[in-house]
Coordinates of C-alpha atoms in Angstrom, one line a residue:
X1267 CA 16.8 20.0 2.2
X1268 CA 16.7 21.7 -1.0
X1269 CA 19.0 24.2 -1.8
X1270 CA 17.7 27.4 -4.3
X1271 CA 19.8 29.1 -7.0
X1272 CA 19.5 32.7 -4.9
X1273 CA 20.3 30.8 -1.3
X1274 CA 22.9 29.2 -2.5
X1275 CA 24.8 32.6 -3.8
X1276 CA 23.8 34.2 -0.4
X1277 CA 25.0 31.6 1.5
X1278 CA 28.4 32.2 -0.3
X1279 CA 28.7 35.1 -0.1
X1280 CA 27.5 35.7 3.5
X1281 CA 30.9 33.2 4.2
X1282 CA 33.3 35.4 2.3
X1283 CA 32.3 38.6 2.9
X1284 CA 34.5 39.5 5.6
X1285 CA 37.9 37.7 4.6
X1286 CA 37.5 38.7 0.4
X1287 CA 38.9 42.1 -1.3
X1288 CA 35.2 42.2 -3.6
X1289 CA 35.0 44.9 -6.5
X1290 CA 32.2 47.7 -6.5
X1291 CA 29.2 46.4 -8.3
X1292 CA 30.0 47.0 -12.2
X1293 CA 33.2 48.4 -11.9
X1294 CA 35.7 47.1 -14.8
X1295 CA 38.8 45.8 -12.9
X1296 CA 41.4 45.2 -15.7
X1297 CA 44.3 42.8 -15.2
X1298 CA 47.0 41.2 -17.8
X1299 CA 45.5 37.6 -17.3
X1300 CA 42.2 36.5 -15.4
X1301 CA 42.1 33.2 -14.2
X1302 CA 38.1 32.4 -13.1
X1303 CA 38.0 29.4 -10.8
X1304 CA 39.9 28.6 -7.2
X1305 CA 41.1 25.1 -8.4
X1306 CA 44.9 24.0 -7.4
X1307 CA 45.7 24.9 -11.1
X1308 CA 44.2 28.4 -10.9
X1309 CA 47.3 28.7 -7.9
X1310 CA 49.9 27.8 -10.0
X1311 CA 48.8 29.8 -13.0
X1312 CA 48.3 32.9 -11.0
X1313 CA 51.8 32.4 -9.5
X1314 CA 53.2 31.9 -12.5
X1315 CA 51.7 35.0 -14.3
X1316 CA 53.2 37.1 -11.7
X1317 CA 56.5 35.6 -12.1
X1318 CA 56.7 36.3 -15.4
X1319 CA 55.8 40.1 -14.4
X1320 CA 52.0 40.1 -15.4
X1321 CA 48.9 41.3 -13.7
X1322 CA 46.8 39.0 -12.6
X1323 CA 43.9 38.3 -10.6
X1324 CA 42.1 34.8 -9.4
X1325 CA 37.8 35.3 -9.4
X1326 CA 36.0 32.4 -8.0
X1327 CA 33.0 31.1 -6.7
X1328 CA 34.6 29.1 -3.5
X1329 CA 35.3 30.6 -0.1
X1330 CA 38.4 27.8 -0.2
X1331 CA 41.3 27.5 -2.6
X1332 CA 42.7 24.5 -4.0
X1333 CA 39.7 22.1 -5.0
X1334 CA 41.1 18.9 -4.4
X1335 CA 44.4 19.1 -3.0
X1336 CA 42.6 21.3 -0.5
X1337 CA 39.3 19.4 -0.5
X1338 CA 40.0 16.3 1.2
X1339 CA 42.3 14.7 -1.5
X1340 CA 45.9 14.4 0.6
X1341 CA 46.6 10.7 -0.5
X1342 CA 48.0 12.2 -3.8
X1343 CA 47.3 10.4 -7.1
X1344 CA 51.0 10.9 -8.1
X1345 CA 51.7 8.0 -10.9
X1346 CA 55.0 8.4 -11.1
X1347 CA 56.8 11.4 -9.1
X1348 CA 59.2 11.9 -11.4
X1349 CA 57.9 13.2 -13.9
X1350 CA 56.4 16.1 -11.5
X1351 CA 58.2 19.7 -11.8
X1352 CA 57.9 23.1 -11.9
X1353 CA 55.3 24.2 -9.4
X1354 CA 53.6 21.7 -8.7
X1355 CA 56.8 19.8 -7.4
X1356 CA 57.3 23.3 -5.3
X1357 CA 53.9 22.3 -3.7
X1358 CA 55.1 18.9 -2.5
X1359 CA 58.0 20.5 -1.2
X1360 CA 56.5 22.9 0.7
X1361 CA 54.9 20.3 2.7
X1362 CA 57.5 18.5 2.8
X1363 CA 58.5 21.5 4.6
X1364 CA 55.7 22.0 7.0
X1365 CA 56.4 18.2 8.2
X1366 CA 59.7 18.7 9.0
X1367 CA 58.0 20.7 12.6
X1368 CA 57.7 18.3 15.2
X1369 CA 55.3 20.5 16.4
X1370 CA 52.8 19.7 13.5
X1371 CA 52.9 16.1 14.3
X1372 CA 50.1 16.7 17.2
X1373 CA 48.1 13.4 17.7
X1374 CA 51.3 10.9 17.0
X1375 CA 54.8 11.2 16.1
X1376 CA 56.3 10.7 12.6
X1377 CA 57.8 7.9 13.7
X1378 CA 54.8 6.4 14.2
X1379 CA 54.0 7.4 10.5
X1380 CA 53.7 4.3 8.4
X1381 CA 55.3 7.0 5.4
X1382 CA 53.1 5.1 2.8
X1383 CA 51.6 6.5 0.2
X1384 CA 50.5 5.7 -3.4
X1385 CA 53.0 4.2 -5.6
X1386 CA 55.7 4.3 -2.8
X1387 CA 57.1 6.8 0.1
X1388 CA 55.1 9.6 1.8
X1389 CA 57.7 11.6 2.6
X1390 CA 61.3 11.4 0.5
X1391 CA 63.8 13.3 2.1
X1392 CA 65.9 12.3 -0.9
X1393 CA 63.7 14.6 -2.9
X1394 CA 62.5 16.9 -0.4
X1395 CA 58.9 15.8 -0.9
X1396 CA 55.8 14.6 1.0
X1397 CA 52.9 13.2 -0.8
X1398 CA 50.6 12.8 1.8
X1399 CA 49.1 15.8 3.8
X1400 CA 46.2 17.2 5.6
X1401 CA 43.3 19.1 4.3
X1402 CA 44.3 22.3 6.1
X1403 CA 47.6 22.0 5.8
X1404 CA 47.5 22.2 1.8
X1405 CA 44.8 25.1 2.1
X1406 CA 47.3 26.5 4.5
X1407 CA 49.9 26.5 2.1
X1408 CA 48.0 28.0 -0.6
X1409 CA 46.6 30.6 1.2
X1410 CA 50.6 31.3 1.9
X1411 CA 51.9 31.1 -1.2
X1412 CA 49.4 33.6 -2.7
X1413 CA 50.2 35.9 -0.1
X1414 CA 53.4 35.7 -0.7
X1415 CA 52.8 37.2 -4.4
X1416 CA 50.3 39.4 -3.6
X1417 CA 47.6 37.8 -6.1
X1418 CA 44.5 39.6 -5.6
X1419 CA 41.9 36.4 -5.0
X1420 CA 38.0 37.8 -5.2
X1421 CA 35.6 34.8 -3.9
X1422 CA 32.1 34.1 -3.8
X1423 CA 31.8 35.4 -7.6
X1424 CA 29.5 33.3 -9.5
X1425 CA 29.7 33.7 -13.5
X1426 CA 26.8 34.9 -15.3
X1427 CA 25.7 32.0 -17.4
X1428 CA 23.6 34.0 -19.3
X1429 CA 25.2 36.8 -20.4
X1430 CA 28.3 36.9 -18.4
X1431 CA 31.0 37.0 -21.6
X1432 CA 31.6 39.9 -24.4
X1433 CA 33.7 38.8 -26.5
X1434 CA 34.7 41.3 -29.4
X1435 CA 35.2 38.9 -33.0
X1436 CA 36.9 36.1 -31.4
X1437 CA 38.5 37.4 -28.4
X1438 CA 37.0 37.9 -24.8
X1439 CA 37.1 41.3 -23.5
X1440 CA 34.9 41.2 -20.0
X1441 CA 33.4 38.3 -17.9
X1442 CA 30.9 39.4 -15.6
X1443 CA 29.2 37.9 -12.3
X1444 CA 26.0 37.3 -10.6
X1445 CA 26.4 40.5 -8.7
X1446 CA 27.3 42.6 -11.7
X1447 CA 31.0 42.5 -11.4
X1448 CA 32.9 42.9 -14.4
X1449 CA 36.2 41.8 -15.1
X1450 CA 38.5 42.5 -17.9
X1451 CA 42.0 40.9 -18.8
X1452 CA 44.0 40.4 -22.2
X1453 CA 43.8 36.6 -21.5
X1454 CA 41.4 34.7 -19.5
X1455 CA 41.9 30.9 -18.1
X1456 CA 39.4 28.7 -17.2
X1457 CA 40.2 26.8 -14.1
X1458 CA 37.2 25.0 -13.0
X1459 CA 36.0 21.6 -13.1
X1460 CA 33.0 22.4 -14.9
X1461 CA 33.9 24.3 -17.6
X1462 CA 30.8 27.0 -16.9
X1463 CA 33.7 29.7 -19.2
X1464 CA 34.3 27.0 -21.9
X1465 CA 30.7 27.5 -22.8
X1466 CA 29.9 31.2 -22.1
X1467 CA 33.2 31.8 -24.5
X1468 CA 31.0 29.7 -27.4
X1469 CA 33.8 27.1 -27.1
X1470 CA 33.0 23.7 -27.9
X1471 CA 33.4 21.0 -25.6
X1472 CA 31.8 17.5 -24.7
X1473 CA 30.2 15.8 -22.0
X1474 CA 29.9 12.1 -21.8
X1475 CA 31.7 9.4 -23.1
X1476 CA 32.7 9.1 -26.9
X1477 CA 32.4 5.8 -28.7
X1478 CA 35.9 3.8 -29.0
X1479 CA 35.3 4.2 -33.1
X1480 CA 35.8 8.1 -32.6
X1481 CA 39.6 8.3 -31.7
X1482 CA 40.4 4.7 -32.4
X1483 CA 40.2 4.0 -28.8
X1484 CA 39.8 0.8 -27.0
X1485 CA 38.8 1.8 -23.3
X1486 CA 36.6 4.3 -23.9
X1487 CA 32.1 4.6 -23.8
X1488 CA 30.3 1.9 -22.5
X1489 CA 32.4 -0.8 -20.2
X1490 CA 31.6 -3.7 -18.8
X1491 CA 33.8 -6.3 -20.0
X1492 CA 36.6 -3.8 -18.5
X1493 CA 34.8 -2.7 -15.4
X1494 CA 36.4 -6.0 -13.1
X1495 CA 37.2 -3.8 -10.5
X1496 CA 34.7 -2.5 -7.6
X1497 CA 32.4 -4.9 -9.0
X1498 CA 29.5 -7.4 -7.3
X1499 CA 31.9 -10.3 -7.6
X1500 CA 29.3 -12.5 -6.2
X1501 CA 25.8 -13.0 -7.5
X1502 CA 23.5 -10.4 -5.5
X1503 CA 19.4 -10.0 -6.1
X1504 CA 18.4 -6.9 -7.1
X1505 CA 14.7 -6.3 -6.2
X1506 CA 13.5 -5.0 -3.0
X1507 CA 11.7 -8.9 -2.6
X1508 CA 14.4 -10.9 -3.9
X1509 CA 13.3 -13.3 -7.2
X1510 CA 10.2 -10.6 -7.5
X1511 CA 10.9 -8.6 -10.4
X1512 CA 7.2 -6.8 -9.8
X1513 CA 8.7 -5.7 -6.1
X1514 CA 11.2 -3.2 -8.2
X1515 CA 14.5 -2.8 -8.0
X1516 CA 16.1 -1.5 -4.9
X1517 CA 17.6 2.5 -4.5
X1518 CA 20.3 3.0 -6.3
X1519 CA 19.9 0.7 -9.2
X1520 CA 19.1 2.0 -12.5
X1521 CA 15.8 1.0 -14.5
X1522 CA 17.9 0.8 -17.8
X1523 CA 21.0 -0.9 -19.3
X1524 CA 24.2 0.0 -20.3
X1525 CA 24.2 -0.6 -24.2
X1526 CA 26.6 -1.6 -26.9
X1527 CA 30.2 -2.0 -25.3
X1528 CA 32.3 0.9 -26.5
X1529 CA 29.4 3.0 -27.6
X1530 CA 29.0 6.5 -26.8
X1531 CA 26.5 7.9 -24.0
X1532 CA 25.9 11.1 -22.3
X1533 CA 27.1 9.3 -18.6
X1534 CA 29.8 10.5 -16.2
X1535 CA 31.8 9.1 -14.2
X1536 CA 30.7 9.0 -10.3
X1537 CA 31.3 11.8 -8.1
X1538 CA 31.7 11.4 -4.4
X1539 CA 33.4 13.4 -1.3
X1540 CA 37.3 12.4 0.0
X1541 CA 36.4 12.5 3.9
X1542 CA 39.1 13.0 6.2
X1543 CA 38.3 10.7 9.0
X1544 CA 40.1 9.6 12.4
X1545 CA 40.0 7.1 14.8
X1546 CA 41.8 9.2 18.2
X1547 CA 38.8 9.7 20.4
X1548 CA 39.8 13.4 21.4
X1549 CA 39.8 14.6 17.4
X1550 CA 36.7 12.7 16.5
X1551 CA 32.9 14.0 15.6
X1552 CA 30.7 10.6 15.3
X1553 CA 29.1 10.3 12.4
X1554 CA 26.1 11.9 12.3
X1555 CA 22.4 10.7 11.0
X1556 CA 21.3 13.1 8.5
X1557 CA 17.4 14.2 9.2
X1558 CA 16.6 12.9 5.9
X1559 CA 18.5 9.3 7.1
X1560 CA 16.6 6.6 5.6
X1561 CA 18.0 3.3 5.6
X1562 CA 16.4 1.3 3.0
X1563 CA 19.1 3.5 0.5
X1564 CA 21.7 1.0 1.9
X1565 CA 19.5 -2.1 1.5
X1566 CA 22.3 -3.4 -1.0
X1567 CA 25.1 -2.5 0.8
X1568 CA 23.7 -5.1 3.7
X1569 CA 23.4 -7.5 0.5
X1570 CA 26.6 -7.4 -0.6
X1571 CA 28.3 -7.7 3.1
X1572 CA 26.0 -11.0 3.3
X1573 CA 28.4 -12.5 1.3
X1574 CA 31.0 -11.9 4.1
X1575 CA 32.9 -8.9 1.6
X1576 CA 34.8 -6.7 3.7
X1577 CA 36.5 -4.5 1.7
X1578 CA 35.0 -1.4 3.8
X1579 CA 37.8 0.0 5.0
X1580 CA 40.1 -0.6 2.2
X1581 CA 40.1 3.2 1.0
X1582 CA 40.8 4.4 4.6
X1583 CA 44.3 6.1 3.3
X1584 CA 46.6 7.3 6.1
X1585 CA 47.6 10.6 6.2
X1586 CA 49.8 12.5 9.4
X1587 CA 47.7 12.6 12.5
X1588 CA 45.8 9.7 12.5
X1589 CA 43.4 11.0 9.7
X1590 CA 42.2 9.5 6.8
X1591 CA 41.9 10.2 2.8
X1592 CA 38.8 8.1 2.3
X1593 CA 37.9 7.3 -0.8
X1594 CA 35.4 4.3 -2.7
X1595 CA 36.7 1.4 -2.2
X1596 CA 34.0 -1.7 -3.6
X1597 CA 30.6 -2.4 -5.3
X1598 CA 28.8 0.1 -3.1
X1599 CA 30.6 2.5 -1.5
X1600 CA 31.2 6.5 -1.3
X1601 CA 31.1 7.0 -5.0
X1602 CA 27.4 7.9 -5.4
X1603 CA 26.9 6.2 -9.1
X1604 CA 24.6 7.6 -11.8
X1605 CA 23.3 10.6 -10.0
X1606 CA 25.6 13.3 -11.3
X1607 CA 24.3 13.2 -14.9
X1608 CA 22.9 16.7 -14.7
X1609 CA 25.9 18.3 -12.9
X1610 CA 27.8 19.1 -15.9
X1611 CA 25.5 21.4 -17.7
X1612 CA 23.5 21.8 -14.8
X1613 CA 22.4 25.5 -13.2
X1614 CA 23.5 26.8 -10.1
X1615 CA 20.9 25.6 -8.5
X1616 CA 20.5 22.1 -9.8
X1617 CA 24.0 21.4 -9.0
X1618 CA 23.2 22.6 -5.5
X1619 CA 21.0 19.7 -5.1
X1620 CA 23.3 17.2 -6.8
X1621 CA 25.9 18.4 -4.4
X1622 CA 23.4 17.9 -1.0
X1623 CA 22.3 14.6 -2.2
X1624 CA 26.0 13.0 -2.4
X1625 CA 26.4 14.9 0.8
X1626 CA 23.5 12.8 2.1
X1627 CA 23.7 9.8 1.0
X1628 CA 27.7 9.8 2.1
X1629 CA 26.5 10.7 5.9
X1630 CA 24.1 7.9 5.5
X1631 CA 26.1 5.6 4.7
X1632 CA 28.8 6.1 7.7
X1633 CA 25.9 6.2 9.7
X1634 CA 24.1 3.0 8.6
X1635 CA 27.7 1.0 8.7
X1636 CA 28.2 2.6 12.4
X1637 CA 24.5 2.2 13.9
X1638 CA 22.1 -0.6 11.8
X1639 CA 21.9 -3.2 14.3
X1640 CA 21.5 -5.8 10.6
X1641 CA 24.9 -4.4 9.6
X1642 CA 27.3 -7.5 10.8
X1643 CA 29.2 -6.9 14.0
X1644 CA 32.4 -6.5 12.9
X1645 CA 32.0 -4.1 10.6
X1646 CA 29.3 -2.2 12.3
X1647 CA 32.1 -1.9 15.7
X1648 CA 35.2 -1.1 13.5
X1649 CA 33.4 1.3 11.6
X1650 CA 31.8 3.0 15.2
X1651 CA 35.2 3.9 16.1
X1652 CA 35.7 6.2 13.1
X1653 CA 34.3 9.9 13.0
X1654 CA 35.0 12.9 11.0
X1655 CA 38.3 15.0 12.0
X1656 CA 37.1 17.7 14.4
X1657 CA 39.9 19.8 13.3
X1658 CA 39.3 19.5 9.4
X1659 CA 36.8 21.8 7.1
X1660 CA 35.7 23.6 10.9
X1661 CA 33.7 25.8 9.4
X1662 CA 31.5 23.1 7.4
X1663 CA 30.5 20.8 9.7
X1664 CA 33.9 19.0 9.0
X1665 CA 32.5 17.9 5.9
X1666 CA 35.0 18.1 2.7
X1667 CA 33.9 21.7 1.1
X1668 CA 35.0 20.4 -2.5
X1669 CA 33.4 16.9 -3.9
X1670 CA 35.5 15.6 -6.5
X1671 CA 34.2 16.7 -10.1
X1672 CA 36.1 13.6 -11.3
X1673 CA 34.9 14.6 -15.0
X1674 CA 32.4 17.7 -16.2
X1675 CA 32.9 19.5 -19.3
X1676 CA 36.0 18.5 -21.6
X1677 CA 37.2 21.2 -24.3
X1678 CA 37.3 20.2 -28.0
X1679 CA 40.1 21.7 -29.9
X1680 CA 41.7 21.4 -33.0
X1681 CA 43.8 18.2 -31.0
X1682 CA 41.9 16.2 -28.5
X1683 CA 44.1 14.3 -26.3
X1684 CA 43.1 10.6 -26.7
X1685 CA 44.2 6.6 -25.6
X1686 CA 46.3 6.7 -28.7
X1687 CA 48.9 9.7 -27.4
X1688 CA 48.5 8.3 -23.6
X1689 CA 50.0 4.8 -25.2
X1690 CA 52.4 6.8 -27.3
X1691 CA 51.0 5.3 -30.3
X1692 CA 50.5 8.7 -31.7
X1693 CA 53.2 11.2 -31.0
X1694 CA 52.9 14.1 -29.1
X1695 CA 55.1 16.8 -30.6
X1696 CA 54.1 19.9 -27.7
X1697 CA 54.8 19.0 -24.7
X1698 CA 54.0 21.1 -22.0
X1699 CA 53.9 18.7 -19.0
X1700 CA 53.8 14.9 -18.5
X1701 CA 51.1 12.8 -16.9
X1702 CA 51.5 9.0 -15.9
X1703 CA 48.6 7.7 -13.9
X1704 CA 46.3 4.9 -14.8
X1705 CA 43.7 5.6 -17.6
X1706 CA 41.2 5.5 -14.8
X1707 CA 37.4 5.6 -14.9
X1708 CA 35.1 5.4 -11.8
X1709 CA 31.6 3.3 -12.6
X1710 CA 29.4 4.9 -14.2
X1711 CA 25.8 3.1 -13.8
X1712 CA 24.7 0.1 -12.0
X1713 CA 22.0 -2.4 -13.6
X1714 CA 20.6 -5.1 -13.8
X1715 CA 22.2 -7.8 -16.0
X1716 CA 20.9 -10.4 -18.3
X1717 CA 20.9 -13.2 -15.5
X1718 CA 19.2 -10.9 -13.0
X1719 CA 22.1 -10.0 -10.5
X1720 CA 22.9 -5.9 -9.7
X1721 CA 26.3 -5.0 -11.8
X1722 CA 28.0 -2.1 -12.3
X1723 CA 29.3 -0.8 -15.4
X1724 CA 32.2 2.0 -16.6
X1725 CA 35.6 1.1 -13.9
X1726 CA 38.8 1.0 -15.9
X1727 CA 42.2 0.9 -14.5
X1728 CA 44.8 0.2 -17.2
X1729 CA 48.3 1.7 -16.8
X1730 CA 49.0 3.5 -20.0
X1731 CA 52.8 2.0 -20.2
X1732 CA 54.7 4.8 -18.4
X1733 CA 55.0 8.5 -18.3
X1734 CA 53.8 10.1 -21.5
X1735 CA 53.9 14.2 -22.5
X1736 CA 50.7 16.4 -22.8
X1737 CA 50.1 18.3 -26.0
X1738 CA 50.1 22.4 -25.7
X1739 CA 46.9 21.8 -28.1
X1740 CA 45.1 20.0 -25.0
X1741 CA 44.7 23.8 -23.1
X1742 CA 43.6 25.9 -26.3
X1743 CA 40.4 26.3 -27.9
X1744 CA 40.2 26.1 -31.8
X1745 CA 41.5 29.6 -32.5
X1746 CA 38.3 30.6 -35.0
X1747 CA 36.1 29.7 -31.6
X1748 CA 38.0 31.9 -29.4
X1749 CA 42.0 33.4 -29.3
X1750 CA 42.7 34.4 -25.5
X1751 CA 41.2 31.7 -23.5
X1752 CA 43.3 28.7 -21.8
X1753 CA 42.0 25.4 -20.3
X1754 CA 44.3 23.6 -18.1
X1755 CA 41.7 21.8 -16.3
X1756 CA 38.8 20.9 -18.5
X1757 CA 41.6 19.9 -21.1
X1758 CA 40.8 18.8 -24.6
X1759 CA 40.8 15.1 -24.0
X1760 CA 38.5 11.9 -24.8
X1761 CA 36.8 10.2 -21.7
X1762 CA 39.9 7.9 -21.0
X1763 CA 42.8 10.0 -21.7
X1764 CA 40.8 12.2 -19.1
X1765 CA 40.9 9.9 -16.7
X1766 CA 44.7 10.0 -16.1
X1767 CA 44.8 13.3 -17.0
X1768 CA 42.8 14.6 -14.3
X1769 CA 45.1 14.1 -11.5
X1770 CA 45.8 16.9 -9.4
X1771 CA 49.6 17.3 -9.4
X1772 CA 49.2 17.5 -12.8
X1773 CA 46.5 20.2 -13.1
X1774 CA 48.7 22.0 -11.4
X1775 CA 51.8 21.1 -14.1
X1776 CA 49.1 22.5 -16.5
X1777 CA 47.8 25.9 -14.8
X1778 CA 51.9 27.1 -14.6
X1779 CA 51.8 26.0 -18.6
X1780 CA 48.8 27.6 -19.7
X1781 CA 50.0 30.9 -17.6
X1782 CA 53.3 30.8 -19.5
X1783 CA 51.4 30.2 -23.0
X1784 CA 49.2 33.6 -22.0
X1785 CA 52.4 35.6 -20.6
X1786 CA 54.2 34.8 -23.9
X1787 CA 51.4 35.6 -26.0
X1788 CA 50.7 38.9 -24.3
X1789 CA 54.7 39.9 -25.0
X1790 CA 54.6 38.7 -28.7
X1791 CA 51.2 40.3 -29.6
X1792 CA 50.0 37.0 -30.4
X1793 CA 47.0 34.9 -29.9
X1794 CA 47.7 31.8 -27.7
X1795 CA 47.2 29.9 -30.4
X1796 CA 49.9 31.8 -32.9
X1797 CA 52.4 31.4 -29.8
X1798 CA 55.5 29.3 -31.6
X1799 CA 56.6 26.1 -29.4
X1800 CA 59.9 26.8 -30.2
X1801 CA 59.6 29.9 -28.0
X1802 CA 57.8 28.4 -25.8
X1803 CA 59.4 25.7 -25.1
X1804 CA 62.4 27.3 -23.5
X1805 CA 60.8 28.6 -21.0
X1806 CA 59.0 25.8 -19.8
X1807 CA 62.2 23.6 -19.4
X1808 CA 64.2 27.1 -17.6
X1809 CA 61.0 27.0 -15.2
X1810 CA 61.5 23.3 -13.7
X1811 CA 58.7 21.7 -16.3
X1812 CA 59.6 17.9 -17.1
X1813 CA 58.6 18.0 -21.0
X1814 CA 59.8 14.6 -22.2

């Protein structure tokens, strides 16, 4: 099914046109701060703008808020809890909260509740906070907590890539959308995965993965010695005649290799969709078979559980009511590697494609595991009893609305957040927030290598030695580039330090920062980059931010 550029913006629209507040064509709406983009960090940054008594507004493309958190992601990537405050912490709470209701435990009781979760307890009623949730229940609480503050939220607005930014010397003055909107604000923060206002503003950014020699970074560009984990452990042929090299390769191997280790390429890390499954028969939707279902796509999935691997269910993450947070787990799995390339810089409606194509190849694979009769018995009968949660993402099939952008666009400022801080072998003098999970890269290609067997290349899971801070120079822009814009999600960062950065508790650590940095800057008359940390800093720590 291909999607176009124009369908998909109708489609969207069409959704939110009854439930979204949406500006007459053209008209300037003028707020203190703009935030474009519904990500879990846009929340917090709008929340926090009004707090500290600004205007603000959040203008986004998606019917849903929340990205992640809300998008399927409820087995939180939390490193170590901690170091969470501020906001974000207030999140966790909050469903802590919701879980406290009997009522909302509907298809078992908590008791029943293994209260797991990564890195230790699902719920701590020490600390008043749950780390596991439901896909509606975040979006729920969300959706709540910007009602409570009244933030105006306009959806379904697409940016104008072309012309979509005026910017007067170095400053923005107006973004603009597809429909002709118009929005103005003294500061503007970019709260998307992609990036898309990084690039209008003329900011520079990267995509890919920089060479280990560029930072002095030993994790980072080409991987294989590295990438152990979800990796063909045992030797697997990969041509479509096995020992026929003129047969070709089978689908979803790559024609090329990796190059150097550590070298730099333009690759990105794989993308795929955190499904919320469940096995009680009365909240289940079996898997479908997609009408574009073709099974020889999973020819080397049947490969690899020939050699009696059964890591399959692995990734199935509990979460209340008998659902699931499922996530890759192995060689082949949900992660749908080396077909996101384009996604980054990609238009509207190439990423439309990119999107329907992990969609698809996701339902195919449930479905093959659940229906090939050459899929072995065991896994093919444990995997039948598994559907999608009737009562998640109701008005998309029950198919996750948000696939996880695990990497697009990253900002390049005057600092760039790299290995070296993450380690604490250079010092970090700003902090705005703390992260802690592993430096964590999904594959990024799979190939063929030297002695003929399938590989894949680009996993890296290295704990970086503890919690370490976040440098207020990983949100801003180099100040001649652009003087009003913030970036708490597409954060100045090399490959690797991204990859523990981009956890969502703390892109929400970083949306309440950036929205403080703006606020301040607004009152002194300053550009974000002339704010002093010494002023800054302050406020952060009287807000519930863990700096150190």
């Amino acid at each position: 099914m291909k999607f176009t550029y124009f369908s998909l913006c109708i489609s969207v629209c069409v959704l939110i046109s009854c439930s979204s507040p949406k500006p007459p064509i053209s008209q300037a709406n003028v707020y203190d701060i703009l935030i474009y983009g519904g990500t879990s960090a846009a929340i917090t940054a709008a929340i926090q703008s009004t707090k500290m008594g600004k205007t603000v507004a959040i203008v986004c493309p998606e019917k849903h808020l929340g990205g992640m958190t809300s998008g399927g992601l409820g087995w939180t990537d939390a490193g170590k809890k901690h170091v969470i405050g501020g906001l974000s912490r207030e999140f966790y709470h909050r469903i802590w909260e919701y879980y406290q209701d009997s009522s909302r435990w509907k298809w078992h009781d908590r008791s029943a509740y293994g209260n797991r979760a990564q890195g230790g307890r699902a719920i701590d009623d020490t600390t008043q906070t749950m780390w596991t949730f439901e896909p509606h229940v975040a979006e729920q609480i969300f959706e709540a907590w910007i009602e409570e503050y009244q933030i105006p939220v306009f959806r379904g607005q697409w940016l104008d890539r072309q012309q979509g930014v005026v910017k007067e010397g170095k400053e923005i003055t107006s973004i603009t959308m597809l429909d002709g909107s118009s929005y103005s604000a003294q500061v503007f923060i970019d709260a998307t995965y992609e990036g898309d206002l990084i690039e209008e503003a003329g900011v520079s950014y990267f995509v890919g993965r920089e060479s280990n020699d560029i930072y002095g970074e030993t994790l980072n560009g080409v991987q294989t010695k590295n990438a152990t984990k979800h990796q063909f452990i045992k030797e697997i042929d990969p041509y479509v005649i096995p020992g026929d090299p003129l047969s070709g390769l089978l689908p979803r191997i790559m024609d090329e290799l990796p190059g150097d280790e550590g070298s730099a390429d333009h690759r990105i890390q794989a993308y795929c969709y955190r499904m919320c499954l469940t096995d009680i028969p009365e909240n289940r939707v079996p898997f479908p078979r997609p009408d574009t279902y073709d099974s020889t796509q999973y020819e080397l999935m049947l490969r690899l559980l020939e050699t009696e691997w059964r890591g399959v269910f692995n990734k199935f993450d509990p979460i209340p009511n008998k659902k699931t947070d499922t996530n890759n787990s192995g060689p082949f799995s949900t992660d749908n590697i080396g077909q996101n390339y384009d996604y980054p810089l990609g238009s509207y409606e190439r990423r439309a494609e990119i999107l329907k194509e992990h969609e698809l190849y996701q339902k195919g694979w449930l479905y093959f595991l659940a229906n090939d009769t050459r899929v072995p018995k065991d896994v093919r009968e444990k995997m039948a009893q598994w559907g999608l949660a009737k009562d998640e993402f109701v008005d998309n099939g029950h198919w996750p609305h948000q696939i996880y952008v695990r990497e697009a666009r990253r900002l390049q400022g005057d600092l760039v957040v790299s290995e070296r801080h993450l380690r604490r072998i250079d010092s970090t003098y700003r902090s705005i927030g703390m992260g802690s999970y592993n430096m964590d890269s999904h594959n990024v290609m799979r190939y063929v290598n030297a002695e003929g067997h399938v590989k894949n290349e680009g996993d890296v899971q290295i704990n970086p030695g503890g919690p370490y801070p976040i440098d207020l120079g990983a949100i801003l822009p180099k100040e001649a580039e652009c003087s009003n814009l913030l970036v708490p999600v597409c954060v100045s960062s090399s490959h690797i330090a991204y990859g523990s950065i981009r956890m969502e508790p703390v892109f929400m650590i970083l949306g309440q920062s950036a929205a403080t940095v703006a606020s301040m800057a607004i009152d002194s008359n300053a550009t974000v980059q002339e704010l002093s940390y010494e002023t800054l800093k302050p406020r952060l720590l009287e807000d519930g931010q863990i700096l150190y």
